[in-house]
Amino acid sequence: DSGVTQTPKHLITATGQRVTLRCSPRSGDLSVYWYQQSLDQGLQFLIQYYNGEERAKGNILERFSAQQFPDLHSELNLSSLELGDSALYFCASSGLRDSLNTEAFFGQGTRLTVV
Amino acid sequence: QQPVQSPQAVILREGEDAVINCSSSKALYSVHWYRQKHGEAPVFLMILLKGGEQKGHDKISASFNEKKQQSSLYLTASQLSYSGTYFCGTEGGSARQLTFGSGTQLTVLP
């Protein structure tokens, strides 16, 4: 158990809909990262938050948005869903802000299926 | 920019050795290695910081050549439990984010 909790584990929804994925980082970790992993593909970096502020942005679509709340949990919002958005979405957390010289702990992921 | 991993896939027999390479086109601060079993979360193996150090973890070790912006993961006397997809993650450039390669699928057969 990495200590990172993601909910829900599975999500099936229709095209055009909006969903919210939730992540609770490890106790004490201030940084949260979101990654998208399509079927048998690599991990695509979406966005990073540190202590409530956006720190880095990857190839995140405009239809996607995220935030980190004062209690440090984070939510990834996906809207106007398309079939191609079906993927495993991982959240990871680490303790440092400006350095990644430490391990990132991954949650078990949310498997999103858009039908 | 995504680091490039090679090979894409490796099939070994138990006890054989393997090397997985990771290279980047930009200067790197650090290289991370993770292993992911099918349907599971990636699990941390090790981090290498710039300075060309080599690290070891049981029979898995790695090196980081800062000048060449390359890292290699060495798996010695592979075990069945080593099977999985290995990802290198790199941190570098102006954006301090961890970017992963496309992965190397390693299969260890009995």
Tab-separated table of C-alpha atoms in Angstrom:
chain	number	residue	atom	x	y	z
A	1	ASP	CA	0.000	0.000	0.000
A	2	SER	CA	1.587	3.263	-1.185
A	3	GLY	CA	-0.561	5.436	1.062
A	4	VAL	CA	-2.048	7.250	-1.942
A	5	THR	CA	-5.789	6.688	-2.299
A	6	GLN	CA	-7.711	7.135	-5.516
A	7	THR	CA	-11.458	6.905	-5.939
A	8	PRO	CA	-13.334	5.528	-7.653
A	9	LYS	CA	-11.391	2.480	-8.841
A	10	HIS	CA	-13.576	2.046	-11.898
A	11	LEU	CA	-15.808	4.445	-13.762
A	12	ILE	CA	-17.967	3.816	-16.804
A	13	THR	CA	-19.650	6.772	-18.406
A	14	ALA	CA	-21.061	7.914	-21.726
A	15	THR	CA	-19.522	10.261	-24.261
A	16	GLY	CA	-20.178	13.914	-23.567
A	17	GLN	CA	-20.421	13.409	-19.830
A	18	ARG	CA	-18.279	14.891	-17.053
A	19	VAL	CA	-16.535	12.974	-14.277
A	20	THR	CA	-14.405	13.788	-11.260
A	21	LEU	CA	-11.527	11.637	-10.091
A	22	ARG	CA	-10.282	12.032	-6.567
A	23	CYS	CA	-6.859	11.555	-5.021
A	24	SER	CA	-5.721	11.672	-1.406
A	25	PRO	CA	-1.926	11.919	-1.180
A	26	ARG	CA	0.263	10.216	1.418
A	27	SER	CA	0.118	11.865	4.787
A	28	GLY	CA	2.498	14.829	4.763
A	29	ASP	CA	3.065	14.929	0.999
A	30	LEU	CA	2.387	18.328	-0.478
A	31	SER	CA	2.854	17.529	-4.177
A	32	VAL	CA	0.300	15.717	-6.280
A	33	TYR	CA	0.811	14.605	-9.876
A	34	TRP	CA	-1.743	13.297	-12.345
A	35	TYR	CA	-0.860	10.866	-15.139
A	36	GLN	CA	-2.886	9.283	-17.922
A	37	GLN	CA	-2.062	5.790	-19.146
A	38	SER	CA	-3.902	4.581	-22.218
A	39	LEU	CA	-4.072	0.873	-23.004
A	40	ASP	CA	-0.565	-0.605	-22.981
A	41	GLN	CA	0.932	2.865	-23.289
A	42	GLY	CA	3.307	4.895	-21.196
A	43	LEU	CA	2.525	7.357	-18.460
A	44	GLN	CA	1.575	10.766	-19.821
A	45	PHE	CA	2.098	13.608	-17.382
A	46	LEU	CA	-0.954	15.820	-17.059
A	47	ILE	CA	-0.457	18.266	-14.214
A	48	GLN	CA	1.260	18.842	-10.856
A	49	TYR	CA	0.070	20.715	-7.782
A	50	TYR	CA	2.050	21.737	-4.744
A	51	ASN	CA	0.292	22.857	-1.584
A	52	GLY	CA	-2.734	24.042	-3.510
A	53	GLU	CA	-0.915	25.764	-6.362
A	54	GLU	CA	-0.396	24.554	-9.901
A	55	ARG	CA	3.335	23.864	-10.412
A	56	ALA	CA	3.686	22.218	-13.793
A	57	LYS	CA	1.477	21.377	-16.724
A	58	GLY	CA	1.943	18.646	-19.276
A	59	ASN	CA	-0.173	17.610	-22.213
A	60	ILE	CA	-3.451	18.222	-20.473
A	61	LEU	CA	-6.464	18.874	-22.680
A	62	GLU	CA	-8.535	22.018	-22.195
A	63	ARG	CA	-11.487	19.765	-21.379
A	64	PHE	CA	-9.553	18.557	-18.341
A	65	SER	CA	-8.916	20.562	-15.206
A	66	ALA	CA	-7.606	19.849	-11.747
A	67	GLN	CA	-7.291	21.439	-8.359
A	68	GLN	CA	-5.770	20.743	-4.990
A	69	PHE	CA	-7.734	21.617	-1.891
A	70	PRO	CA	-6.554	22.967	1.499
A	71	ASP	CA	-6.621	19.460	2.960
A	72	LEU	CA	-4.232	18.518	0.080
A	73	HIS	CA	-6.543	16.111	-1.682
A	74	SER	CA	-6.799	16.674	-5.400
A	75	GLU	CA	-9.498	16.259	-8.019
A	76	LEU	CA	-9.160	15.792	-11.743
A	77	ASN	CA	-12.203	16.888	-13.708
A	78	LEU	CA	-12.766	15.489	-17.172
A	79	SER	CA	-15.564	16.975	-19.263
A	80	SER	CA	-17.130	16.462	-22.687
A	81	LEU	CA	-15.725	12.969	-22.552
A	82	GLU	CA	-14.699	11.198	-25.734
A	83	LEU	CA	-14.019	7.523	-26.410
A	84	GLY	CA	-10.299	8.311	-26.578
A	85	ASP	CA	-10.321	9.498	-22.974
A	86	SER	CA	-10.717	5.910	-21.826
A	87	ALA	CA	-7.591	5.189	-19.826
A	88	LEU	CA	-6.107	4.485	-16.445
A	89	TYR	CA	-5.594	7.717	-14.526
A	90	PHE	CA	-2.916	7.673	-11.847
A	91	CYS	CA	-2.263	10.087	-9.086
A	92	ALA	CA	1.150	10.227	-7.412
A	93	SER	CA	2.428	12.203	-4.466
A	94	SER	CA	5.798	13.253	-3.149
A	95	GLY	CA	7.059	15.396	-0.325
A	96	LEU	CA	9.128	18.015	-2.045
A	97	ARG	CA	8.253	21.073	-4.031
A	98	ASP	CA	10.983	22.153	-6.358
A	99	SER	CA	12.914	18.965	-6.490
A	100	LEU	CA	11.924	15.546	-7.594
A	101	ASN	CA	14.946	14.038	-5.834
A	102	THR	CA	12.669	11.749	-3.966
A	103	GLU	CA	10.369	8.879	-4.629
A	104	ALA	CA	6.903	9.470	-6.037
A	105	PHE	CA	4.232	7.164	-4.643
A	106	PHE	CA	1.489	6.101	-7.006
A	107	GLY	CA	-2.103	5.331	-6.208
A	108	GLN	CA	-3.832	2.268	-7.669
A	109	GLY	CA	-5.421	4.350	-10.382
A	110	THR	CA	-8.926	4.996	-11.665
A	111	ARG	CA	-9.895	3.058	-14.749
A	112	LEU	CA	-12.174	5.237	-16.849
A	113	THR	CA	-14.188	3.684	-19.634
A	114	VAL	CA	-16.110	5.975	-21.946
A	115	VAL	CA	-18.821	4.241	-23.957
B	1	GLN	CA	10.013	15.996	-23.921
B	2	GLN	CA	9.634	12.289	-23.401
B	3	PRO	CA	12.776	10.209	-22.788
B	4	VAL	CA	13.429	7.350	-25.189
B	5	GLN	CA	13.645	3.830	-23.838
B	6	SER	CA	15.162	0.809	-25.520
B	7	PRO	CA	14.494	-1.959	-26.123
B	8	GLN	CA	10.699	-1.878	-26.245
B	9	ALA	CA	10.467	-5.480	-25.102
B	10	VAL	CA	12.765	-8.167	-23.727
B	11	ILE	CA	12.167	-11.869	-23.133
B	12	LEU	CA	14.583	-13.679	-20.834
B	13	ARG	CA	15.033	-16.987	-19.128
B	14	GLU	CA	15.366	-17.035	-15.374
B	15	GLY	CA	18.949	-16.303	-14.396
B	16	GLU	CA	19.785	-14.257	-17.487
B	17	ASP	CA	20.796	-10.605	-17.448
B	18	ALA	CA	19.178	-7.621	-19.135
B	19	VAL	CA	19.933	-3.964	-19.733
B	20	ILE	CA	17.325	-1.279	-20.329
B	21	ASN	CA	18.407	2.092	-21.642
B	22	CYS	CA	16.903	5.524	-21.263
B	23	SER	CA	18.068	8.627	-23.074
B	24	SER	CA	16.977	12.223	-23.181
B	25	SER	CA	17.612	15.118	-25.530
B	26	LYS	CA	17.835	17.615	-22.689
B	27	ALA	CA	20.004	18.084	-19.632
B	28	LEU	CA	18.728	16.054	-16.722
B	29	TYR	CA	18.597	16.672	-12.992
B	30	SER	CA	17.600	13.158	-12.124
B	31	VAL	CA	16.421	9.841	-13.505
B	32	HIS	CA	13.831	7.660	-11.814
B	33	TRP	CA	13.135	3.996	-12.486
B	34	TYR	CA	9.787	2.334	-11.831
B	35	ARG	CA	8.374	-1.104	-12.469
B	36	GLN	CA	4.721	-1.687	-13.237
B	37	LYS	CA	2.940	-5.027	-13.167
B	38	HIS	CA	-0.065	-5.353	-15.448
B	39	GLY	CA	-3.057	-3.470	-14.069
B	40	GLU	CA	-1.150	-2.230	-11.026
B	41	ALA	CA	0.437	1.036	-9.979
B	42	PRO	CA	4.057	1.777	-10.870
B	43	VAL	CA	6.427	0.943	-8.031
B	44	PHE	CA	9.564	2.914	-7.325
B	45	LEU	CA	12.924	1.195	-7.860
B	46	MET	CA	15.504	3.954	-7.550
B	47	ILE	CA	16.488	7.537	-8.264
B	48	LEU	CA	19.789	8.647	-9.751
B	49	LEU	CA	20.917	12.212	-9.349
B	50	LYS	CA	23.251	14.049	-11.681
B	51	GLY	CA	26.845	13.216	-10.880
B	52	GLY	CA	27.156	9.920	-12.715
B	53	GLU	CA	26.493	7.776	-9.679
B	54	GLN	CA	25.510	4.180	-9.830
B	55	LYS	CA	22.965	2.653	-7.516
B	56	GLY	CA	22.073	-0.867	-6.622
B	57	HIS	CA	19.037	-2.581	-5.242
B	58	ASP	CA	19.451	-6.304	-4.681
B	59	LYS	CA	20.350	-7.544	-8.181
B	60	ILE	CA	18.993	-4.478	-9.932
B	61	SER	CA	21.319	-1.556	-10.429
B	62	ALA	CA	21.437	1.566	-12.550
B	63	SER	CA	23.851	4.151	-13.824
B	64	PHE	CA	23.405	7.744	-14.914
B	65	ASN	CA	25.713	9.432	-17.398
B	66	GLU	CA	24.916	13.098	-16.980
B	67	LYS	CA	27.016	14.213	-19.938
B	68	LYS	CA	25.319	11.854	-22.324
B	69	GLN	CA	21.921	12.339	-20.677
B	70	GLN	CA	21.540	8.601	-20.483
B	71	SER	CA	20.683	6.063	-17.846
B	72	SER	CA	20.805	2.301	-17.910
B	73	LEU	CA	19.042	-0.205	-15.692
B	74	TYR	CA	20.840	-3.504	-15.146
B	75	LEU	CA	18.955	-6.614	-14.090
B	76	THR	CA	21.274	-9.403	-13.034
B	77	ALA	CA	20.330	-13.076	-12.694
B	78	SER	CA	16.704	-12.224	-13.424
B	79	GLN	CA	13.905	-13.774	-11.416
B	80	LEU	CA	10.319	-14.468	-12.427
B	81	SER	CA	9.242	-11.588	-10.192
B	82	TYR	CA	11.176	-9.151	-12.384
B	83	SER	CA	8.577	-9.440	-15.119
B	84	GLY	CA	6.724	-6.219	-15.785
B	85	THR	CA	7.051	-2.949	-17.623
B	86	TYR	CA	9.964	-0.749	-16.647
B	87	PHE	CA	9.644	2.995	-16.981
B	88	CYS	CA	12.316	5.587	-16.710
B	89	GLY	CA	11.236	9.025	-15.597
B	90	THR	CA	13.370	12.067	-16.156
B	91	GLU	CA	13.414	15.481	-14.615
B	92	GLY	CA	15.132	18.224	-16.538
B	93	GLY	CA	14.842	21.406	-18.504
B	94	SER	CA	12.952	24.402	-17.276
B	95	ALA	CA	9.838	22.515	-16.250
B	96	ARG	CA	10.438	20.577	-13.039
B	97	GLN	CA	8.170	17.694	-13.889
B	98	LEU	CA	8.695	13.957	-14.034
B	99	THR	CA	8.283	12.756	-17.614
B	100	PHE	CA	8.180	9.044	-18.322
B	101	GLY	CA	9.414	7.049	-21.286
B	102	SER	CA	7.105	4.681	-23.123
B	103	GLY	CA	8.308	1.686	-21.134
B	104	THR	CA	10.171	-1.572	-21.682
B	105	GLN	CA	8.188	-4.760	-21.279
B	106	LEU	CA	10.311	-7.415	-19.593
B	107	THR	CA	9.180	-11.037	-19.513
B	108	VAL	CA	11.123	-13.608	-17.528
B	109	LEU	CA	10.357	-17.208	-18.398
B	110	PRO	CA	11.105	-20.235	-16.187
